[in-house]
Amino acid sequence: MRAPIGSFDTAAPAADRLDLLPGPVAAAVAEGWGGFPAERIIHVDTDPAIADTAVFVEHHGAELLDTSANCVVVAGKRGGGTTLAACLVLSHSRVDVNGAVRRHLGARKASFAAMDTAIGETGMEYGGITPVGLPAAWPLLIDPAVVDEEWVLIGSGSRRGKLIVPGKALAALPGATIVDGLGIRG
């Protein structure tokens, strides 16, 4: 199978590679979501040593900078409570944590979640966090530019491997909300 974007040596339906995915991601892929069958989700096996965006796109295709998205975990605080959420923006953008995220969560203060919190709550590896398989109660904030892409390269929950998913399928994930201005190109 050839991946629809990028230059990868191995690509296969993610449902055939559940053993390479962390538990919550494997479960979400196996079930599918929002009417998108598991067969539409593609797994590409990649070297974890080049998982960071800049090195990754240099190796697998510069066009991936425009069609890959980063998922980050944020913490919104108000009073004594903290709300964890995930944000998904294209790789060439940064998350507007103090503007769009804070307003959407109704938080007094918002920041990136601590690494231990992010990996502990998601069951995923830092640097590989994906919107697929997040805790059910979490809001998933998505920049509209992500959904507008035909195919999007995202993390697989592990630094080894990536998922390629239709942009529209990401908007159908549990807890997903499209947030204008979430990603700031920069």
PDB file of C-alpha atoms in Angstrom:
ATOM      1  CA  MET A   1       0.000   0.000   0.000  1.00  0.00           C
ATOM      2  CA  ARG A   2       1.217   3.505  -0.791  1.00  0.00           C
ATOM      3  CA  ALA A   3       0.530   6.332   1.664  1.00  0.00           C
ATOM      4  CA  PRO A   4      -1.613   9.134   0.162  1.00  0.00           C
ATOM      5  CA  ILE A   5       0.877  11.777   1.404  1.00  0.00           C
ATOM      6  CA  GLY A   6       4.595  11.772   2.122  1.00  0.00           C
ATOM      7  CA  SER A   7       7.302   9.316   1.162  1.00  0.00           C
ATOM      8  CA  PHE A   8       7.207   6.226   3.371  1.00  0.00           C
ATOM      9  CA  ASP A   9       8.713   2.770   2.946  1.00  0.00           C
ATOM     10  CA  THR A  10       5.854   0.985   4.698  1.00  0.00           C
ATOM     11  CA  ALA A  11       2.192   1.880   4.928  1.00  0.00           C
ATOM     12  CA  ALA A  12      -0.756  -0.320   5.855  1.00  0.00           C
ATOM     13  CA  PRO A  13      -4.244  -0.014   7.280  1.00  0.00           C
ATOM     14  CA  ALA A  14      -3.826   0.883  10.957  1.00  0.00           C
ATOM     15  CA  ALA A  15      -6.267  -1.903  11.829  1.00  0.00           C
ATOM     16  CA  ASP A  16      -3.598  -4.362  10.635  1.00  0.00           C
ATOM     17  CA  ARG A  17      -0.996  -2.843  12.960  1.00  0.00           C
ATOM     18  CA  LEU A  18      -2.819  -2.559  16.261  1.00  0.00           C
ATOM     19  CA  ASP A  19       0.142  -4.245  17.968  1.00  0.00           C
ATOM     20  CA  LEU A  20       2.266  -1.154  17.211  1.00  0.00           C
ATOM     21  CA  LEU A  21      -0.209   1.233  18.847  1.00  0.00           C
ATOM     22  CA  PRO A  22      -0.719   2.068  22.538  1.00  0.00           C
ATOM     23  CA  GLY A  23      -3.871   0.530  24.059  1.00  0.00           C
ATOM     24  CA  PRO A  24      -6.224   3.544  23.875  1.00  0.00           C
ATOM     25  CA  VAL A  25      -5.201   4.304  20.279  1.00  0.00           C
ATOM     26  CA  ALA A  26      -5.526   0.671  19.189  1.00  0.00           C
ATOM     27  CA  ALA A  27      -9.025   0.481  20.704  1.00  0.00           C
ATOM     28  CA  ALA A  28     -10.160   3.677  18.948  1.00  0.00           C
ATOM     29  CA  VAL A  29      -8.715   2.565  15.602  1.00  0.00           C
ATOM     30  CA  ALA A  30     -10.337  -0.880  15.870  1.00  0.00           C
ATOM     31  CA  GLU A  31     -13.743   0.664  16.584  1.00  0.00           C
ATOM     32  CA  GLY A  32     -13.537   3.476  14.039  1.00  0.00           C
ATOM     33  CA  TRP A  33     -15.614   6.597  14.696  1.00  0.00           C
ATOM     34  CA  GLY A  34     -18.112   8.963  13.162  1.00  0.00           C
ATOM     35  CA  GLY A  35     -18.875   6.651  10.265  1.00  0.00           C
ATOM     36  CA  PHE A  36     -15.215   6.513   9.202  1.00  0.00           C
ATOM     37  CA  PRO A  37     -14.210   2.855   8.949  1.00  0.00           C
ATOM     38  CA  ALA A  38     -10.923   1.668  10.394  1.00  0.00           C
ATOM     39  CA  GLU A  39      -9.682   0.839   6.877  1.00  0.00           C
ATOM     40  CA  ARG A  40      -9.468   4.589   6.090  1.00  0.00           C
ATOM     41  CA  ILE A  41      -6.881   5.078   8.846  1.00  0.00           C
ATOM     42  CA  ILE A  42      -3.353   4.379   7.632  1.00  0.00           C
ATOM     43  CA  HIS A  43      -0.305   3.573   9.738  1.00  0.00           C
ATOM     44  CA  VAL A  44       3.188   4.366   8.502  1.00  0.00           C
ATOM     45  CA  ASP A  45       6.083   2.798  10.365  1.00  0.00           C
ATOM     46  CA  THR A  46       8.764   5.400  11.080  1.00  0.00           C
ATOM     47  CA  ASP A  47      11.998   5.745  12.999  1.00  0.00           C
ATOM     48  CA  PRO A  48      11.374   7.207  16.484  1.00  0.00           C
ATOM     49  CA  ALA A  49      14.737   8.985  16.305  1.00  0.00           C
ATOM     50  CA  ILE A  50      13.311  11.316  13.642  1.00  0.00           C
ATOM     51  CA  ALA A  51       9.819  11.779  15.106  1.00  0.00           C
ATOM     52  CA  ASP A  52      10.157  15.524  15.721  1.00  0.00           C
ATOM     53  CA  THR A  53       8.492  17.588  13.000  1.00  0.00           C
ATOM     54  CA  ALA A  54      11.481  19.409  11.457  1.00  0.00           C
ATOM     55  CA  VAL A  55      13.621  16.277  11.044  1.00  0.00           C
ATOM     56  CA  PHE A  56      10.623  14.161  10.087  1.00  0.00           C
ATOM     57  CA  VAL A  57       9.532  16.358   7.162  1.00  0.00           C
ATOM     58  CA  GLU A  58      13.128  16.653   5.957  1.00  0.00           C
ATOM     59  CA  HIS A  59      13.271  12.850   5.713  1.00  0.00           C
ATOM     60  CA  HIS A  60       9.731  12.013   4.513  1.00  0.00           C
ATOM     61  CA  GLY A  61       8.795  15.028   2.381  1.00  0.00           C
ATOM     62  CA  ALA A  62       8.702  18.793   2.850  1.00  0.00           C
ATOM     63  CA  GLU A  63       5.026  18.878   1.809  1.00  0.00           C
ATOM     64  CA  LEU A  64       4.203  17.135   5.095  1.00  0.00           C
ATOM     65  CA  LEU A  65       4.769  20.409   6.935  1.00  0.00           C
ATOM     66  CA  ASP A  66       1.499  21.603   5.392  1.00  0.00           C
ATOM     67  CA  THR A  67      -0.403  18.338   5.889  1.00  0.00           C
ATOM     68  CA  SER A  68       0.775  17.173   9.304  1.00  0.00           C
ATOM     69  CA  ALA A  69      -0.739  18.214  12.604  1.00  0.00           C
ATOM     70  CA  ASN A  70       0.540  18.325  16.152  1.00  0.00           C
ATOM     71  CA  CYS A  71      -1.592  17.363  19.116  1.00  0.00           C
ATOM     72  CA  VAL A  72      -0.766  19.033  22.424  1.00  0.00           C
ATOM     73  CA  VAL A  73      -2.335  18.640  25.857  1.00  0.00           C
ATOM     74  CA  VAL A  74      -3.359  21.800  27.683  1.00  0.00           C
ATOM     75  CA  ALA A  75      -4.630  22.525  31.187  1.00  0.00           C
ATOM     76  CA  GLY A  76      -7.235  25.213  31.796  1.00  0.00           C
ATOM     77  CA  LYS A  77      -7.627  26.443  35.382  1.00  0.00           C
ATOM     78  CA  ARG A  78     -10.542  28.251  36.972  1.00  0.00           C
ATOM     79  CA  GLY A  79     -11.033  28.458  40.708  1.00  0.00           C
ATOM     80  CA  GLY A  80      -9.779  25.212  42.187  1.00  0.00           C
ATOM     81  CA  GLY A  81     -10.502  23.085  39.124  1.00  0.00           C
ATOM     82  CA  THR A  82      -8.399  22.043  36.155  1.00  0.00           C
ATOM     83  CA  THR A  83      -9.732  20.960  32.772  1.00  0.00           C
ATOM     84  CA  LEU A  84      -7.466  18.941  30.504  1.00  0.00           C
ATOM     85  CA  ALA A  85      -8.010  19.192  26.770  1.00  0.00           C
ATOM     86  CA  ALA A  86      -6.169  18.379  23.566  1.00  0.00           C
ATOM     87  CA  CYS A  87      -5.511  20.824  20.734  1.00  0.00           C
ATOM     88  CA  LEU A  88      -4.774  19.902  17.130  1.00  0.00           C
ATOM     89  CA  VAL A  89      -3.171  22.398  14.754  1.00  0.00           C
ATOM     90  CA  LEU A  90      -1.163  22.066  11.550  1.00  0.00           C
ATOM     91  CA  SER A  91       2.560  21.657  12.199  1.00  0.00           C
ATOM     92  CA  HIS A  92       3.465  25.052  10.791  1.00  0.00           C
ATOM     93  CA  SER A  93       1.224  26.694  13.401  1.00  0.00           C
ATOM     94  CA  ARG A  94       1.297  27.114  17.150  1.00  0.00           C
ATOM     95  CA  VAL A  95      -1.638  26.781  19.535  1.00  0.00           C
ATOM     96  CA  ASP A  96      -3.164  30.036  20.806  1.00  0.00           C
ATOM     97  CA  VAL A  97      -3.208  28.806  24.402  1.00  0.00           C
ATOM     98  CA  ASN A  98      -3.762  32.172  26.090  1.00  0.00           C
ATOM     99  CA  GLY A  99      -6.437  33.300  23.647  1.00  0.00           C
ATOM    100  CA  ALA A 100      -8.577  30.730  21.837  1.00  0.00           C
ATOM    101  CA  VAL A 101      -7.946  27.843  24.267  1.00  0.00           C
ATOM    102  CA  ARG A 102      -8.478  29.868  27.435  1.00  0.00           C
ATOM    103  CA  ARG A 103     -11.706  31.396  26.094  1.00  0.00           C
ATOM    104  CA  HIS A 104     -13.086  28.086  24.817  1.00  0.00           C
ATOM    105  CA  LEU A 105     -12.416  26.311  28.121  1.00  0.00           C
ATOM    106  CA  GLY A 106     -13.772  29.240  30.142  1.00  0.00           C
ATOM    107  CA  ALA A 107     -10.525  29.206  32.084  1.00  0.00           C
ATOM    108  CA  ARG A 108      -8.861  32.030  33.986  1.00  0.00           C
ATOM    109  CA  LYS A 109      -5.479  30.613  32.993  1.00  0.00           C
ATOM    110  CA  ALA A 110      -4.418  28.068  30.380  1.00  0.00           C
ATOM    111  CA  SER A 111      -1.035  26.475  29.751  1.00  0.00           C
ATOM    112  CA  PHE A 112       0.530  23.386  28.265  1.00  0.00           C
ATOM    113  CA  ALA A 113       0.026  20.420  30.593  1.00  0.00           C
ATOM    114  CA  ALA A 114       3.064  18.994  32.341  1.00  0.00           C
ATOM    115  CA  MET A 115       4.677  16.108  30.455  1.00  0.00           C
ATOM    116  CA  ASP A 116       3.938  13.622  33.273  1.00  0.00           C
ATOM    117  CA  THR A 117       0.286  14.659  33.236  1.00  0.00           C
ATOM    118  CA  ALA A 118       0.019  14.417  29.441  1.00  0.00           C
ATOM    119  CA  ILE A 119       1.497  10.930  29.203  1.00  0.00           C
ATOM    120  CA  GLY A 120      -0.118   9.659  32.394  1.00  0.00           C
ATOM    121  CA  GLU A 121      -3.623  10.743  31.413  1.00  0.00           C
ATOM    122  CA  THR A 122      -3.436   9.693  27.744  1.00  0.00           C
ATOM    123  CA  GLY A 123      -1.469   6.442  27.994  1.00  0.00           C
ATOM    124  CA  MET A 124       0.646   7.693  25.076  1.00  0.00           C
ATOM    125  CA  GLU A 125       4.296   8.633  24.617  1.00  0.00           C
ATOM    126  CA  TYR A 126       5.371  12.252  24.808  1.00  0.00           C
ATOM    127  CA  GLY A 127       6.142  13.415  21.286  1.00  0.00           C
ATOM    128  CA  GLY A 128       3.634  10.970  19.817  1.00  0.00           C
ATOM    129  CA  ILE A 129       0.353  12.125  21.380  1.00  0.00           C
ATOM    130  CA  THR A 130      -2.547  11.787  18.994  1.00  0.00           C
ATOM    131  CA  PRO A 131      -6.192  12.887  19.085  1.00  0.00           C
ATOM    132  CA  VAL A 132      -7.210   9.270  18.394  1.00  0.00           C
ATOM    133  CA  GLY A 133      -7.952   7.454  21.657  1.00  0.00           C
ATOM    134  CA  LEU A 134      -7.945  10.415  24.042  1.00  0.00           C
ATOM    135  CA  PRO A 135      -9.854  10.144  27.338  1.00  0.00           C
ATOM    136  CA  ALA A 136     -13.577  10.337  26.535  1.00  0.00           C
ATOM    137  CA  ALA A 137     -14.303  13.315  28.803  1.00  0.00           C
ATOM    138  CA  TRP A 138     -11.666  15.564  27.239  1.00  0.00           C
ATOM    139  CA  PRO A 139     -12.510  18.362  24.853  1.00  0.00           C
ATOM    140  CA  LEU A 140     -10.603  18.063  21.568  1.00  0.00           C
ATOM    141  CA  LEU A 141     -10.102  21.486  20.014  1.00  0.00           C
ATOM    142  CA  ILE A 142      -9.248  21.438  16.306  1.00  0.00           C
ATOM    143  CA  ASP A 143      -8.186  24.297  14.079  1.00  0.00           C
ATOM    144  CA  PRO A 144     -10.373  24.415  10.930  1.00  0.00           C
ATOM    145  CA  ALA A 145      -7.283  24.246   8.676  1.00  0.00           C
ATOM    146  CA  VAL A 146      -6.699  20.669   9.904  1.00  0.00           C
ATOM    147  CA  VAL A 147     -10.173  19.535   8.894  1.00  0.00           C
ATOM    148  CA  ASP A 148      -9.819  21.220   5.497  1.00  0.00           C
ATOM    149  CA  GLU A 149      -6.910  18.947   4.532  1.00  0.00           C
ATOM    150  CA  GLU A 150      -7.817  15.857   2.489  1.00  0.00           C
ATOM    151  CA  TRP A 151      -5.292  13.747   4.446  1.00  0.00           C
ATOM    152  CA  VAL A 152      -3.510  14.654   7.689  1.00  0.00           C
ATOM    153  CA  LEU A 153      -0.447  13.031   9.235  1.00  0.00           C
ATOM    154  CA  ILE A 154      -0.777  12.798  13.037  1.00  0.00           C
ATOM    155  CA  GLY A 155       0.947  10.975  15.871  1.00  0.00           C
ATOM    156  CA  SER A 156       0.178   7.340  16.593  1.00  0.00           C
ATOM    157  CA  GLY A 157       0.417   7.577  20.375  1.00  0.00           C
ATOM    158  CA  SER A 158       4.004   6.358  20.104  1.00  0.00           C
ATOM    159  CA  ARG A 159       7.117   8.043  18.736  1.00  0.00           C
ATOM    160  CA  ARG A 160       7.414   5.081  16.380  1.00  0.00           C
ATOM    161  CA  GLY A 161       4.921   5.413  13.561  1.00  0.00           C
ATOM    162  CA  LYS A 162       2.333   7.938  12.447  1.00  0.00           C
ATOM    163  CA  LEU A 163      -1.290   7.795  11.382  1.00  0.00           C
ATOM    164  CA  ILE A 164      -2.644   9.271   8.170  1.00  0.00           C
ATOM    165  CA  VAL A 165      -6.309  10.170   8.520  1.00  0.00           C
ATOM    166  CA  PRO A 166      -8.847  12.078   6.401  1.00  0.00           C
ATOM    167  CA  GLY A 167      -9.114  15.626   7.785  1.00  0.00           C
ATOM    168  CA  LYS A 168     -12.893  15.317   8.039  1.00  0.00           C
ATOM    169  CA  ALA A 169     -12.504  12.171  10.162  1.00  0.00           C
ATOM    170  CA  LEU A 170     -10.673  14.172  12.814  1.00  0.00           C
ATOM    171  CA  ALA A 171     -13.697  16.460  13.219  1.00  0.00           C
ATOM    172  CA  ALA A 172     -15.803  13.350  13.907  1.00  0.00           C
ATOM    173  CA  LEU A 173     -13.650  12.196  16.862  1.00  0.00           C
ATOM    174  CA  PRO A 174     -15.352  12.105  20.272  1.00  0.00           C
ATOM    175  CA  GLY A 175     -15.308  15.513  21.988  1.00  0.00           C
ATOM    176  CA  ALA A 176     -14.121  17.334  18.835  1.00  0.00           C
ATOM    177  CA  THR A 177     -14.940  20.994  18.374  1.00  0.00           C
ATOM    178  CA  ILE A 178     -13.695  23.194  15.553  1.00  0.00           C
ATOM    179  CA  VAL A 179     -12.237  26.391  17.035  1.00  0.00           C
ATOM    180  CA  ASP A 180     -11.527  29.317  14.731  1.00  0.00           C
ATOM    181  CA  GLY A 181      -8.203  30.974  15.492  1.00  0.00           C
ATOM    182  CA  LEU A 182      -6.843  27.992  17.453  1.00  0.00           C
ATOM    183  CA  GLY A 183      -3.740  27.770  15.264  1.00  0.00           C
ATOM    184  CA  ILE A 184      -1.516  30.758  14.708  1.00  0.00           C
ATOM    185  CA  ARG A 185       0.693  30.376  11.685  1.00  0.00           C
ATOM    186  CA  GLY A 186       4.239  31.122  12.578  1.00  0.00           C
TER     187      GLY A 186
END
